[in-house]
mmCIF file of C-alpha atoms in Angstrom:
data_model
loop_
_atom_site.group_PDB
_atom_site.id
_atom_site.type_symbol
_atom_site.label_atom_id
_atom_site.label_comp_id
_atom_site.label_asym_id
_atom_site.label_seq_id
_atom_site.Cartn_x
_atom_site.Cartn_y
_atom_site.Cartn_z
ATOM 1 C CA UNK A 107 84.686 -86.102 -15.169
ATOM 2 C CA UNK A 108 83.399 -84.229 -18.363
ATOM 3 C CA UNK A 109 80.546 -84.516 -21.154
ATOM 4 C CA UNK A 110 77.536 -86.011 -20.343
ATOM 5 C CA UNK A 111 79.204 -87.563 -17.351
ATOM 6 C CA UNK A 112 79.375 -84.612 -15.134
ATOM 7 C CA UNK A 113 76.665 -83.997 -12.717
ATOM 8 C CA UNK A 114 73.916 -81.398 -13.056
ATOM 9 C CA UNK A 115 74.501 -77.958 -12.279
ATOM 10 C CA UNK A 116 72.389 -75.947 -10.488
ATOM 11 C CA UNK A 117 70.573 -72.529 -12.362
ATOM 12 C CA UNK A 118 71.194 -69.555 -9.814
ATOM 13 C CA UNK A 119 68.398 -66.959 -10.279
ATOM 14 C CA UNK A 120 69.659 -63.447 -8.456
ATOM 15 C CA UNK A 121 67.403 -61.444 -7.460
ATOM 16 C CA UNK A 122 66.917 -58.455 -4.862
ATOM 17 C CA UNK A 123 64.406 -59.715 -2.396
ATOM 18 C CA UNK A 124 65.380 -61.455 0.551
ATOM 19 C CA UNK A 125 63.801 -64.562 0.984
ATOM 20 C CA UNK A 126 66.122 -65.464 4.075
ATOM 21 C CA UNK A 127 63.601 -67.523 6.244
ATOM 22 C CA UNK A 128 60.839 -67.864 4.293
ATOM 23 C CA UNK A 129 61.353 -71.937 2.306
ATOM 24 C CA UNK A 130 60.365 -71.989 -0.997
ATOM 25 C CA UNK A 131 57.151 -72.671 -2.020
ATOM 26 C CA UNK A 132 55.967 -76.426 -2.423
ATOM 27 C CA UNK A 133 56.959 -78.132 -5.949
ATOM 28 C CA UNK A 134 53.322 -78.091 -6.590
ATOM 29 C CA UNK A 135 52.501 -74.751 -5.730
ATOM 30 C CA UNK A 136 50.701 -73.155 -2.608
ATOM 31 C CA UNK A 137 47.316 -75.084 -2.303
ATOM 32 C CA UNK A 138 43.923 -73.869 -1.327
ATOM 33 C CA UNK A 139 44.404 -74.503 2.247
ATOM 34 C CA UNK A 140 47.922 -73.377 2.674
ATOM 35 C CA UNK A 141 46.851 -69.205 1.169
ATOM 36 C CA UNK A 142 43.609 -69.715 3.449
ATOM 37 C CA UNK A 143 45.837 -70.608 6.463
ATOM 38 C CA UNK A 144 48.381 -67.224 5.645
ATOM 39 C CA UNK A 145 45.627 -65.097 5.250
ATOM 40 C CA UNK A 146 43.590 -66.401 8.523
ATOM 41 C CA UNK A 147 46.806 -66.429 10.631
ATOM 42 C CA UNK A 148 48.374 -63.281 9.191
ATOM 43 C CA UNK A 149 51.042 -65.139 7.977
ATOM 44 C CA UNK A 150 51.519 -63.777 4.040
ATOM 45 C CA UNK A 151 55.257 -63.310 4.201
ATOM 46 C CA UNK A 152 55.254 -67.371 4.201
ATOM 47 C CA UNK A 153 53.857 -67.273 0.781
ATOM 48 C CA UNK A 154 56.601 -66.289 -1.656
ATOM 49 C CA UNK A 155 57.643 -66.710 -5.501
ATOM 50 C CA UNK A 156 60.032 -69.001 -6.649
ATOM 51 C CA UNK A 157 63.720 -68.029 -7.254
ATOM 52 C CA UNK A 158 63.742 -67.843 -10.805
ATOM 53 C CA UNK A 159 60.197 -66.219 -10.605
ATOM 54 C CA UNK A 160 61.105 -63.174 -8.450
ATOM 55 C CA UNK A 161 64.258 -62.574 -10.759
ATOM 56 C CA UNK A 162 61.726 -63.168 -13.897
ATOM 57 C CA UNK A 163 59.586 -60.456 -12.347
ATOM 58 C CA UNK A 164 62.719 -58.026 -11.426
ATOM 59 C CA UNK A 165 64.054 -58.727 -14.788
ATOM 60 C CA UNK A 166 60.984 -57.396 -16.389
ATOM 61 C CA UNK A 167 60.553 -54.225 -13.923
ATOM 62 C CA UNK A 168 63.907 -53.622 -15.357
ATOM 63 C CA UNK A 169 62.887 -53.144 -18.506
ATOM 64 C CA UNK A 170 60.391 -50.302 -17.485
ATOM 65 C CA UNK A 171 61.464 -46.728 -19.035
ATOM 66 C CA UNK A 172 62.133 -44.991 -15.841
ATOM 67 C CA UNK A 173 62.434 -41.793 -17.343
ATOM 68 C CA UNK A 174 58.397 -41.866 -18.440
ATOM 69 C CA UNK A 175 57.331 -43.408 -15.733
ATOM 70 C CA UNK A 176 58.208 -42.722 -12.192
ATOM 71 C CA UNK A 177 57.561 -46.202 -10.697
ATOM 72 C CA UNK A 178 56.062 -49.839 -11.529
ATOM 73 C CA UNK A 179 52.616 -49.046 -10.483
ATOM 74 C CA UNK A 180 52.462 -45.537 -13.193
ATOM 75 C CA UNK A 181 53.685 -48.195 -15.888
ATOM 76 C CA UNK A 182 50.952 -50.941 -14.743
ATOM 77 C CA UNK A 183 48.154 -48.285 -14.322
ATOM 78 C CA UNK A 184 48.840 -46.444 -17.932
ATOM 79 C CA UNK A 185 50.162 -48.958 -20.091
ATOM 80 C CA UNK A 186 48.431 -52.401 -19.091
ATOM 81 C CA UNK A 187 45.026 -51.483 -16.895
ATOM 82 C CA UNK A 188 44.786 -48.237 -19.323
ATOM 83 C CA UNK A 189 43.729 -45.649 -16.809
ATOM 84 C CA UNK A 190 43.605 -42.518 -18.591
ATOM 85 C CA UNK A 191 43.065 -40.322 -16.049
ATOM 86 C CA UNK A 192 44.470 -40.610 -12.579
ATOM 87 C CA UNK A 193 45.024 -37.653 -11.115
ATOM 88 C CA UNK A 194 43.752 -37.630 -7.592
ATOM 89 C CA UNK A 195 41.281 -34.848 -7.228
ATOM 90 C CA UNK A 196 41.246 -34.745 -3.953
ATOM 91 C CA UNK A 197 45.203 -33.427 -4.813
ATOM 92 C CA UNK A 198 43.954 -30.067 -6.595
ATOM 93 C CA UNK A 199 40.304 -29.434 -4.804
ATOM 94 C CA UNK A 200 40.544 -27.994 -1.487
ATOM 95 C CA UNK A 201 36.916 -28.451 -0.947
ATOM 96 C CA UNK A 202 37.914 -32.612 -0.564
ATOM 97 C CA UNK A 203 38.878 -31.632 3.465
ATOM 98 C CA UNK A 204 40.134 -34.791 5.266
ATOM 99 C CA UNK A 205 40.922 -38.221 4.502
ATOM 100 C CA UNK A 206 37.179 -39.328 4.328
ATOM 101 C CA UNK A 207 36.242 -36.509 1.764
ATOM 102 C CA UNK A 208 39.810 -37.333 -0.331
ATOM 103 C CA UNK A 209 38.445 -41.377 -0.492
ATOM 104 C CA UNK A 210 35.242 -40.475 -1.706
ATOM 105 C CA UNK A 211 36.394 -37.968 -4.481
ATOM 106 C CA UNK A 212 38.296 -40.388 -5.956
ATOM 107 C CA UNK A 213 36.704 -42.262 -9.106
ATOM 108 C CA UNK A 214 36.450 -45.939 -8.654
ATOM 109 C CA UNK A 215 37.786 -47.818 -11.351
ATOM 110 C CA UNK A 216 38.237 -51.361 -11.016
ATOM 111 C CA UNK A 217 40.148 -53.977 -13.160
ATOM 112 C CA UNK A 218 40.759 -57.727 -12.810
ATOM 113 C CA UNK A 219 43.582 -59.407 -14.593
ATOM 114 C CA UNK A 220 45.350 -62.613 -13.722
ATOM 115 C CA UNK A 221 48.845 -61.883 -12.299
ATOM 116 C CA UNK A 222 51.863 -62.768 -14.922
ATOM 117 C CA UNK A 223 54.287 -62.779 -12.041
ATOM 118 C CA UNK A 224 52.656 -64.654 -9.142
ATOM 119 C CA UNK A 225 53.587 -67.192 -6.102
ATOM 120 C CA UNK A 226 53.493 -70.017 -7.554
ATOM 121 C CA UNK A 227 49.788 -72.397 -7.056
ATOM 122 C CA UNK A 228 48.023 -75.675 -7.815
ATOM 123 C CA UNK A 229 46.948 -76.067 -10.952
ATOM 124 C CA UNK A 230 43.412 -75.967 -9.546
ATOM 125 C CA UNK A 231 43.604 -72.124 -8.702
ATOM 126 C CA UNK A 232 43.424 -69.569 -10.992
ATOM 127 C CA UNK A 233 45.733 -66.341 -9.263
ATOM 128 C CA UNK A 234 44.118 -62.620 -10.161
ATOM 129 C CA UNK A 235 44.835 -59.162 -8.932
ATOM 130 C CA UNK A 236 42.119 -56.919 -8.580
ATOM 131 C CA UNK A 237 43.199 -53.446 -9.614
ATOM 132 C CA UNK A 238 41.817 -50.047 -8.237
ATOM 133 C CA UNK A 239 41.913 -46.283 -7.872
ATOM 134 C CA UNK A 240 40.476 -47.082 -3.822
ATOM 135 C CA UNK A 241 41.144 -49.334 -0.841
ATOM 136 C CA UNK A 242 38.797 -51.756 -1.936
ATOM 137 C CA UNK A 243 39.635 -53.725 1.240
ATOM 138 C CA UNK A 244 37.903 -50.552 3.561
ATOM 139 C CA UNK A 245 35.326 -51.932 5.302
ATOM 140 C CA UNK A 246 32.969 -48.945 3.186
ATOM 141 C CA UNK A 247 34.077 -50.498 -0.175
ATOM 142 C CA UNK A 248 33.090 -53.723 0.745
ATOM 143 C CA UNK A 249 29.795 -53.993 -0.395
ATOM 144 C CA UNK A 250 31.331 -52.554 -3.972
ATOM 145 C CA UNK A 251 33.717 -55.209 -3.637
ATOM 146 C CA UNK A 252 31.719 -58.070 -2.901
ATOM 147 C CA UNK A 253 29.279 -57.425 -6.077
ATOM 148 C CA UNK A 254 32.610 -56.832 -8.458
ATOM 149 C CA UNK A 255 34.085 -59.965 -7.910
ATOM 150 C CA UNK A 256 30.881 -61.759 -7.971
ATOM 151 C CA UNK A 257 29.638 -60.155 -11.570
ATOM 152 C CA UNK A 258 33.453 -60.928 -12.729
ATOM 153 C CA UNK A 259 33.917 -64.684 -11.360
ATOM 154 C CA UNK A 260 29.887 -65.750 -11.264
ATOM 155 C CA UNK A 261 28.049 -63.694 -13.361
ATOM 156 C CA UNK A 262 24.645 -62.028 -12.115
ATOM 157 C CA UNK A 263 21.795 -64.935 -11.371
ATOM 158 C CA UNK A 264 19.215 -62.612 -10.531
ATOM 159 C CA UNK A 265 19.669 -60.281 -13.439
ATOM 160 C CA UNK A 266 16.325 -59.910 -15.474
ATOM 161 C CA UNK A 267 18.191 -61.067 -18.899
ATOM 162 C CA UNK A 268 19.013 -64.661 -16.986
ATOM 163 C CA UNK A 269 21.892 -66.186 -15.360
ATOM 164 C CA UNK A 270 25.485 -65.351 -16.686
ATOM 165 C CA UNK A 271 28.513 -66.442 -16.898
ATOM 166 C CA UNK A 272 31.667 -64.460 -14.833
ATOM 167 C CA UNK A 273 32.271 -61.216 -16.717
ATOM 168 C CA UNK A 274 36.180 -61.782 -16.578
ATOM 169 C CA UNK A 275 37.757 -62.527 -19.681
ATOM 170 C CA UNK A 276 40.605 -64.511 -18.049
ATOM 171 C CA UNK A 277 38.244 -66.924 -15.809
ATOM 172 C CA UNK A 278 37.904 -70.629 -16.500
ATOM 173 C CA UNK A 279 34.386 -71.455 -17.059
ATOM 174 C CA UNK A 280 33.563 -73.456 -14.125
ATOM 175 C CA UNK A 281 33.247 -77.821 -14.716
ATOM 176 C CA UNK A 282 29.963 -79.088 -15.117
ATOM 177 C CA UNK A 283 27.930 -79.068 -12.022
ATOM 178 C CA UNK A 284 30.998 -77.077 -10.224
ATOM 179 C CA UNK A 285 30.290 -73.215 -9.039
ATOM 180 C CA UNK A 286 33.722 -71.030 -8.750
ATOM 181 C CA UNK A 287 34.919 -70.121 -4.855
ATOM 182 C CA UNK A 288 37.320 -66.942 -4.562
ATOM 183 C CA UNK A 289 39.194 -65.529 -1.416
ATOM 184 C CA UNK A 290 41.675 -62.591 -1.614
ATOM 185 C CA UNK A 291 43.616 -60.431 0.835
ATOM 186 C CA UNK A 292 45.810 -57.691 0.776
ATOM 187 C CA UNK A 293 49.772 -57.342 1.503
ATOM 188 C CA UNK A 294 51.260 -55.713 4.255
ATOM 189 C CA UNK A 295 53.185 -52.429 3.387
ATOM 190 C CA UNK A 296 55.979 -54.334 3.891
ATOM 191 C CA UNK A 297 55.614 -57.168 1.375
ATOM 192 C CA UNK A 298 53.843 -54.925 -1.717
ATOM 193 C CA UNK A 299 56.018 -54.434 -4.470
ATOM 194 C CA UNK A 300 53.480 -52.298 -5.974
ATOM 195 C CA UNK A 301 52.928 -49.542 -3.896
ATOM 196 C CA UNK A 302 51.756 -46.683 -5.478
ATOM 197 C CA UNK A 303 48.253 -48.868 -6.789
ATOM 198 C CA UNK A 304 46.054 -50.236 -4.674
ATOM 199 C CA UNK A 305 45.478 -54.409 -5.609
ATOM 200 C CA UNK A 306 44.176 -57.235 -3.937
ATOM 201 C CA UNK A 307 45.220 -60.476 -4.296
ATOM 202 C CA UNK A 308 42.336 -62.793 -5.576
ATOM 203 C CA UNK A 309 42.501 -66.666 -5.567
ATOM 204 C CA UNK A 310 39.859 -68.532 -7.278
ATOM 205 C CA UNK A 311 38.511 -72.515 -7.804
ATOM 206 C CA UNK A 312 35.798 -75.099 -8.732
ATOM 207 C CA UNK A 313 33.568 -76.198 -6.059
ATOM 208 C CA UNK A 314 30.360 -78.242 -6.378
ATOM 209 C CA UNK A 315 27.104 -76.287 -6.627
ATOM 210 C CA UNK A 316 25.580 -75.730 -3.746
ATOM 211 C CA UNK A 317 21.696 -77.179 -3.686
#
């Protein structure tokens, strides 16, 4: 059997990550309810990219100049967030004493983008990682965290200049009469393939407005 009469062959994506156990993710991608059931049940290793998406996103770590920068998260925090500066002062000051001190001398900076190389999910969701210099998951960044994402994905109602739109450049203005809903959560050790900057994982939708 040749030419057009042979049967379709299948397109092997290698890649380095062992998916063993974990099915792929749904044709459609993840929905709302599936990444709000891994993240209630502590289940994110269920959530994975597709085959030819995790050899996309090795193929393009690949391409990183390893002799300028030491690791993924260097490249991501100097060449596409911008960071100038990120030195941890807590690394050359002494006077930062333990862990507590060492958080707090740290500069926040915070930057949302939408993630290039994500788990694939309905076309409904918009996929963002949240970018910072802290743990914005601590429960003593929470209040920061809680009024970034809200200026970014709903804008400020109760700012004296009038209701705004979500600051994020990226964000989908939201359908007439619809309001945007966001969850995130954070990878275990284990599953981060960015280690070296802290991220969360930020999922957002349409929802009606609440009266």
């Amino acid at each position: 059997m040749t030419g057009k009469d042979a049967p379709p062959t299948s397109v092997l994506y290698p890649h380095s990550t062992d998916f063993t156990g974990r099915p792929p993710p749904p044709d459609s991608g993840y929905s709302w309810g599936q990444i709000k059931d891994a993240i209630e049940t502590k289940s994110l290793h269920a959530l994975r990219r597709t085959d030819k998406g995790q050899y996309e996103y090795e193929q393009w770590q690949a391409q990183i100049d390893r002799a300028k920068y030491n690791n993924v998260g260097e490249y991501i925090a100097f060449t596409i967030l911008v960071w100038p500066d990120l030195v941890d002062p807590a690394e050359v000051d002494d006077s930062c004493g333990p862990l507590v001190g060492r958080h707090a001398a740290i500069e926040p900076r915070l930057t949302l983008r939408l993630n290039h190389y994500p788990f694939p999910v309905q076309g409904s969701i918009q996929y963002f990682v949240l970018w910072s210099t802290r743990d914005m998951s601590v429960p003593q960044e929470r209040d920061r965290l809680d009024s970034y994402l809200k200026e970014q994905l709903e804008g400020m109602p109760d700012s004296p200049l009038g209701p705004c739109k979500g600051l994020s450049p990226e964000l989908l203005p939201p359908a007439p009469g619809m309001q945007k809903q966001w969850m995130w959560f954070v990878n275990p050790v284990e599953l981060r393939s960015v280690a070296t900057v802290h991220h969360l994982h930020v999922f957002v939708r349409d929802q009606p407005e609440k009266k």
